[in-house]
mmCIF file of C-alpha atoms in Angstrom:
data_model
loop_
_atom_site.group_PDB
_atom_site.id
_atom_site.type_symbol
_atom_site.label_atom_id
_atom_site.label_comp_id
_atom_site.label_asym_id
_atom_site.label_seq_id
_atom_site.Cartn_x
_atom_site.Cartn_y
_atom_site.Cartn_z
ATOM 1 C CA UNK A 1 149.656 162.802 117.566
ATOM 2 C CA UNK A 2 147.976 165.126 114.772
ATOM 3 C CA UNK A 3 144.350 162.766 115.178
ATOM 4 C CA UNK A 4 144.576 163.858 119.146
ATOM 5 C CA UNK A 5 144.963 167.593 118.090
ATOM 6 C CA UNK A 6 142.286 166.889 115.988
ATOM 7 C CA UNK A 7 140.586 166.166 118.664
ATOM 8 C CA UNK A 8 141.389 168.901 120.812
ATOM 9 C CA UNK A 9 140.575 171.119 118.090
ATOM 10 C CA UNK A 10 137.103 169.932 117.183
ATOM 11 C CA UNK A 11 135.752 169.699 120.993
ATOM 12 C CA UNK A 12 137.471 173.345 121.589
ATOM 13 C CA UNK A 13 135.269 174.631 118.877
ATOM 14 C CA UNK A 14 132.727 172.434 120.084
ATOM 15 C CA UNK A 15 132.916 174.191 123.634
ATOM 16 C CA UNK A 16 133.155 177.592 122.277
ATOM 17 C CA UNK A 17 130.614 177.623 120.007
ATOM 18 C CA UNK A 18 128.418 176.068 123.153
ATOM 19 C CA UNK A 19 129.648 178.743 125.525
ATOM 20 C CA UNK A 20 128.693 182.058 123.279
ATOM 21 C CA UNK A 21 125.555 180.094 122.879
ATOM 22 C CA UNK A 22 125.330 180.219 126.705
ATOM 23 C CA UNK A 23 125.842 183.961 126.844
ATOM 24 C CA UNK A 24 123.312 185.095 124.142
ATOM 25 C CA UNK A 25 121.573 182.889 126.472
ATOM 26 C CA UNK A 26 122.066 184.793 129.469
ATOM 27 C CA UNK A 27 122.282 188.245 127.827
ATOM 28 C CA UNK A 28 118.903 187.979 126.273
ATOM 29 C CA UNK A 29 116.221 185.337 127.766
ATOM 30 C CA UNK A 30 117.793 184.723 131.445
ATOM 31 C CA UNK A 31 118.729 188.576 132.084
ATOM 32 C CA UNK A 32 114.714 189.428 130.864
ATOM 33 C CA UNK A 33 113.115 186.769 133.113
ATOM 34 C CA UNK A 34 115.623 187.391 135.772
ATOM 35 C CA UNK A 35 114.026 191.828 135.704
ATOM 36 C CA UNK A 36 110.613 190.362 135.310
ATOM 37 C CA UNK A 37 110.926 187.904 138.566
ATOM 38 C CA UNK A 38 112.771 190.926 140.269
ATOM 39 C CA UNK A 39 110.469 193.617 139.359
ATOM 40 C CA UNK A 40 107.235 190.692 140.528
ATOM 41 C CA UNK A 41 109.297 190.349 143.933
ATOM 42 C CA UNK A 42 109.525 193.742 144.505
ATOM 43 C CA UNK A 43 106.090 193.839 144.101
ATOM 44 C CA UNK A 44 105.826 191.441 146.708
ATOM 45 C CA UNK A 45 108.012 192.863 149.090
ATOM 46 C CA UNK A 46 106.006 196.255 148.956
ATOM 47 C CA UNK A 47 102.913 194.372 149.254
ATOM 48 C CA UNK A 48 104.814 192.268 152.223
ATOM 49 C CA UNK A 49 105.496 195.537 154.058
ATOM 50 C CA UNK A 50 102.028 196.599 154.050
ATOM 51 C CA UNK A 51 100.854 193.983 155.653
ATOM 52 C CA UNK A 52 103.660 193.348 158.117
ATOM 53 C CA UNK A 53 102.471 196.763 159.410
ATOM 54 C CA UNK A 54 98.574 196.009 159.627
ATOM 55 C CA UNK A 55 97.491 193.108 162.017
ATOM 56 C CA UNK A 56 94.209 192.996 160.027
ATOM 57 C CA UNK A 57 95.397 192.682 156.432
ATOM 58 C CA UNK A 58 97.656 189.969 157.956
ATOM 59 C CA UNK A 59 94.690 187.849 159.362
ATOM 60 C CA UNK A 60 93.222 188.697 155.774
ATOM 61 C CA UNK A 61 96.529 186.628 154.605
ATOM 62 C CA UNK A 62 95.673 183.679 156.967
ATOM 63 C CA UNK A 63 92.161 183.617 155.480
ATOM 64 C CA UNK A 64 93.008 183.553 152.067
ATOM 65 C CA UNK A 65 95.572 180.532 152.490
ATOM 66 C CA UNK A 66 92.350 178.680 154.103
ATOM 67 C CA UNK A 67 90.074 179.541 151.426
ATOM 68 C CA UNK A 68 92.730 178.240 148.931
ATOM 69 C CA UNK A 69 93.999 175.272 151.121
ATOM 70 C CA UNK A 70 97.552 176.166 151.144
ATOM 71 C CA UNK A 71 99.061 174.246 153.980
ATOM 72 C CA UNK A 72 100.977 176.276 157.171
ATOM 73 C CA UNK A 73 101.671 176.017 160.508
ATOM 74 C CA UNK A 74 101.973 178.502 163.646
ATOM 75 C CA UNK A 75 105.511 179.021 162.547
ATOM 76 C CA UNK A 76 104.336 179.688 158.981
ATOM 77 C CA UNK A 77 106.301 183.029 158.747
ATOM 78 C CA UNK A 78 104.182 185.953 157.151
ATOM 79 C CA UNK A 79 106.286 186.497 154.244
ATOM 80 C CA UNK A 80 106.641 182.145 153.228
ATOM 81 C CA UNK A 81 102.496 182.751 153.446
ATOM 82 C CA UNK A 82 102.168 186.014 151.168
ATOM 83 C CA UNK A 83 105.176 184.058 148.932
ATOM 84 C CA UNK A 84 102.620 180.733 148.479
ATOM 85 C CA UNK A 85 99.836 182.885 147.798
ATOM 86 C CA UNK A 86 101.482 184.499 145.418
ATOM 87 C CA UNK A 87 103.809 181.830 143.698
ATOM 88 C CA UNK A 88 101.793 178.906 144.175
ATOM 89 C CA UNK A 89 98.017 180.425 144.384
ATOM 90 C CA UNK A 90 95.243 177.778 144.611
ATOM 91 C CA UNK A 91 96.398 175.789 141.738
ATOM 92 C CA UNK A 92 99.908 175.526 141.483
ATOM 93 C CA UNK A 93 100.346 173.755 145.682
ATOM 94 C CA UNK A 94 103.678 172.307 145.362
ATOM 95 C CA UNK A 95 105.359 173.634 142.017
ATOM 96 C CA UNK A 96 108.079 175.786 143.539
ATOM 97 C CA UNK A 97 108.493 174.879 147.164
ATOM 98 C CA UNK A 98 111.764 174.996 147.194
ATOM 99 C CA UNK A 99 112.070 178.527 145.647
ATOM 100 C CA UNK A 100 109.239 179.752 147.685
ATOM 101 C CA UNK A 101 111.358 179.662 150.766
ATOM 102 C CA UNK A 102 114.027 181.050 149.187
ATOM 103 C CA UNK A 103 111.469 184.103 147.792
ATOM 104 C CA UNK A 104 110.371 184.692 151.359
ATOM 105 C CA UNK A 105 113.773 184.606 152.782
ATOM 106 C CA UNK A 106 114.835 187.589 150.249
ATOM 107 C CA UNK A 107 111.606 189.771 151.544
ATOM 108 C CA UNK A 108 112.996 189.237 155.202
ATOM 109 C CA UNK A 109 116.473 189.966 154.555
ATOM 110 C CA UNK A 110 115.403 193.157 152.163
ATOM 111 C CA UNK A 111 112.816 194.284 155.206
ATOM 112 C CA UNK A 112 115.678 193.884 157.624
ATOM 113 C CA UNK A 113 118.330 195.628 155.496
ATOM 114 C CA UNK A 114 115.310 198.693 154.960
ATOM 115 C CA UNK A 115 115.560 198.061 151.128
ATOM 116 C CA UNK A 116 111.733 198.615 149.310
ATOM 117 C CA UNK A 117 110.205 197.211 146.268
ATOM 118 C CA UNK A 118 112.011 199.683 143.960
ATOM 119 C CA UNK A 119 115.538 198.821 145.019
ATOM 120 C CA UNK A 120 115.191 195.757 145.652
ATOM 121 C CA UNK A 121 116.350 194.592 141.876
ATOM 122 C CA UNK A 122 119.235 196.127 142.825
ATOM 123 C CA UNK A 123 119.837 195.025 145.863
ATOM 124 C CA UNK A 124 119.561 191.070 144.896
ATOM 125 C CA UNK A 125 121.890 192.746 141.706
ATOM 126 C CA UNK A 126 124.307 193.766 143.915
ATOM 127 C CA UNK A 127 124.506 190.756 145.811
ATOM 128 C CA UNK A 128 124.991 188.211 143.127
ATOM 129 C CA UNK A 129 121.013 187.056 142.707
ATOM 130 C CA UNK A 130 118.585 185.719 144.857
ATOM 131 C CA UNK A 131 120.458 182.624 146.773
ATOM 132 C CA UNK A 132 122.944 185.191 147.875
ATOM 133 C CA UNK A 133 120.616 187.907 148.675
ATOM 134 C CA UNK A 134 118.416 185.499 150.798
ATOM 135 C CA UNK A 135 122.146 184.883 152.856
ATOM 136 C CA UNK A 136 122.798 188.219 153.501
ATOM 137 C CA UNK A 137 122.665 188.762 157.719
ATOM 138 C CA UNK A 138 121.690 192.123 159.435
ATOM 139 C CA UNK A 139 124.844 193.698 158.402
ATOM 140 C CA UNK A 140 124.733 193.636 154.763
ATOM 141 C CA UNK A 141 127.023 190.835 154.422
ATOM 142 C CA UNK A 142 126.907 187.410 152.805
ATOM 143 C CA UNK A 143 128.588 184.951 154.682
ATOM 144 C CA UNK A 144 131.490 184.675 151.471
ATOM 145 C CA UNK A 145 131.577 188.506 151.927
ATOM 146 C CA UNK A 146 131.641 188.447 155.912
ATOM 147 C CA UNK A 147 134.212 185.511 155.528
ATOM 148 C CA UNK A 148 136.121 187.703 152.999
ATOM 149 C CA UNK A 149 136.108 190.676 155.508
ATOM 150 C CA UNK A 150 137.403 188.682 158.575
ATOM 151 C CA UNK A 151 140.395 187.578 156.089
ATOM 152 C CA UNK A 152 141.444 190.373 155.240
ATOM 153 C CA UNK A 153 141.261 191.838 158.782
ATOM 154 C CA UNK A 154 143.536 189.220 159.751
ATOM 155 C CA UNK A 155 145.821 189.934 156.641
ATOM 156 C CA UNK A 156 146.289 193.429 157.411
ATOM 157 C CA UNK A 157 146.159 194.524 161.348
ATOM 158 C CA UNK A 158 147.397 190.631 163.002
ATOM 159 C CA UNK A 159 149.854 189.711 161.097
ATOM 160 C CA UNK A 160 151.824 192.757 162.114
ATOM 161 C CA UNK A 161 150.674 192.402 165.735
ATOM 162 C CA UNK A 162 153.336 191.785 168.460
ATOM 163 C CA UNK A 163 152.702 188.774 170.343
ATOM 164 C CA UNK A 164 151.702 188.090 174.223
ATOM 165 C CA UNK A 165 154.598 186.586 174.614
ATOM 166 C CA UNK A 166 157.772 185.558 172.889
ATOM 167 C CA UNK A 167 158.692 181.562 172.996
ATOM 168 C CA UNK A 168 162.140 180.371 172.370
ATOM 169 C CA UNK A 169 161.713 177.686 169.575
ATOM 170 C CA UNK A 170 164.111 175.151 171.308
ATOM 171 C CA UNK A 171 165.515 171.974 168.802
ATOM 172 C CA UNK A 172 162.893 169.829 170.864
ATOM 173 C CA UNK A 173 160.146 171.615 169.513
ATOM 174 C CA UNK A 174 161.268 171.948 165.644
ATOM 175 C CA UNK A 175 158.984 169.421 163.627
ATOM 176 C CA UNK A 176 160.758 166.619 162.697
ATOM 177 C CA UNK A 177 161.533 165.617 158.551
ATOM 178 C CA UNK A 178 159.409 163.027 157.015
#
């Protein structure tokens, strides 16, 4: 038995000396390039908002992904083409599609939710980081935080509430053992 606390003992170290590893980690590298790629999407987001609000800068935004042969579409939202033409540019088609949809679903949910470039570190802070922020609805509300909400709605004002009717629970209708 004293080789398997061994054991124990040498992969507990193992997995603590791994895990403060991980923080320094995410204390010092991650939380810097996590500001940086805030602070360049609320760039984007203020830059987003300008053009939402001028039809000709936006045609200027469907010129530019011609002249650098970024594929879209009529359904090609405004914000997934300012997000290419920012994140993926002429030269980098392709590296970060799945973020960029992600990117351009933050600007949308930020526009919707009236946050601007300056807050909205803060805002994708607040919510946990960018795949939560981009599931935030017109409310405010992630769907774990709307889910949260309706729970403890329930908790609180149903389970006290009266019924529409009271049903005698007759020996017939008992579940049976087993």
């Amino acid at each position: 038995m004293t080789k398997q606390n061994d054991k124990i003992f040498g992969i507990s170290q193992t997995i603590d000396n791994l895990a403060e590893q991980r923080r320094r980690w995410e204390e010092g590298t991650y939380a810097a390039s996590n500001e940086e790629l805030y602070a360049l999407l609320g760039n984007t987001l203020d830059l987003y908002i300008k053009v939402r609000a001028d039809f000709g800068l936006a045609k200027a935004v469907t010129s530019l992904m011609d002249t650098y042969d970024i594929n879209y579409n009529s359904s090609t939202t405004l914000a997934v083409k300012i997000v290419r033409l920012i994140f993926e540019g002429k030269e980098r088609e392709g590296k970060l599609k799945q973020r960029i949809f992600s990117y351009a679903r933050v600007l949308s949910v930020a526009t919707e939710n009236r946050i601007v470039g300056a807050t909205l570190a803060k805002f994708i802070a607040d919510k946990n980081g960018i795949e939560e922020s981009r599931r935030v609805n017109k409310e405010g509300l992630a769907e774990a935080d709307k889910a949260k909400q309706n729970k403890d709605y329930a908790e609180t004002v149903l389970s006290d509430a009266n019924g529409i009717m009271q049903i005698e629970m007759r020996d017939e209708l008992q579940p049976a053992d087993g």
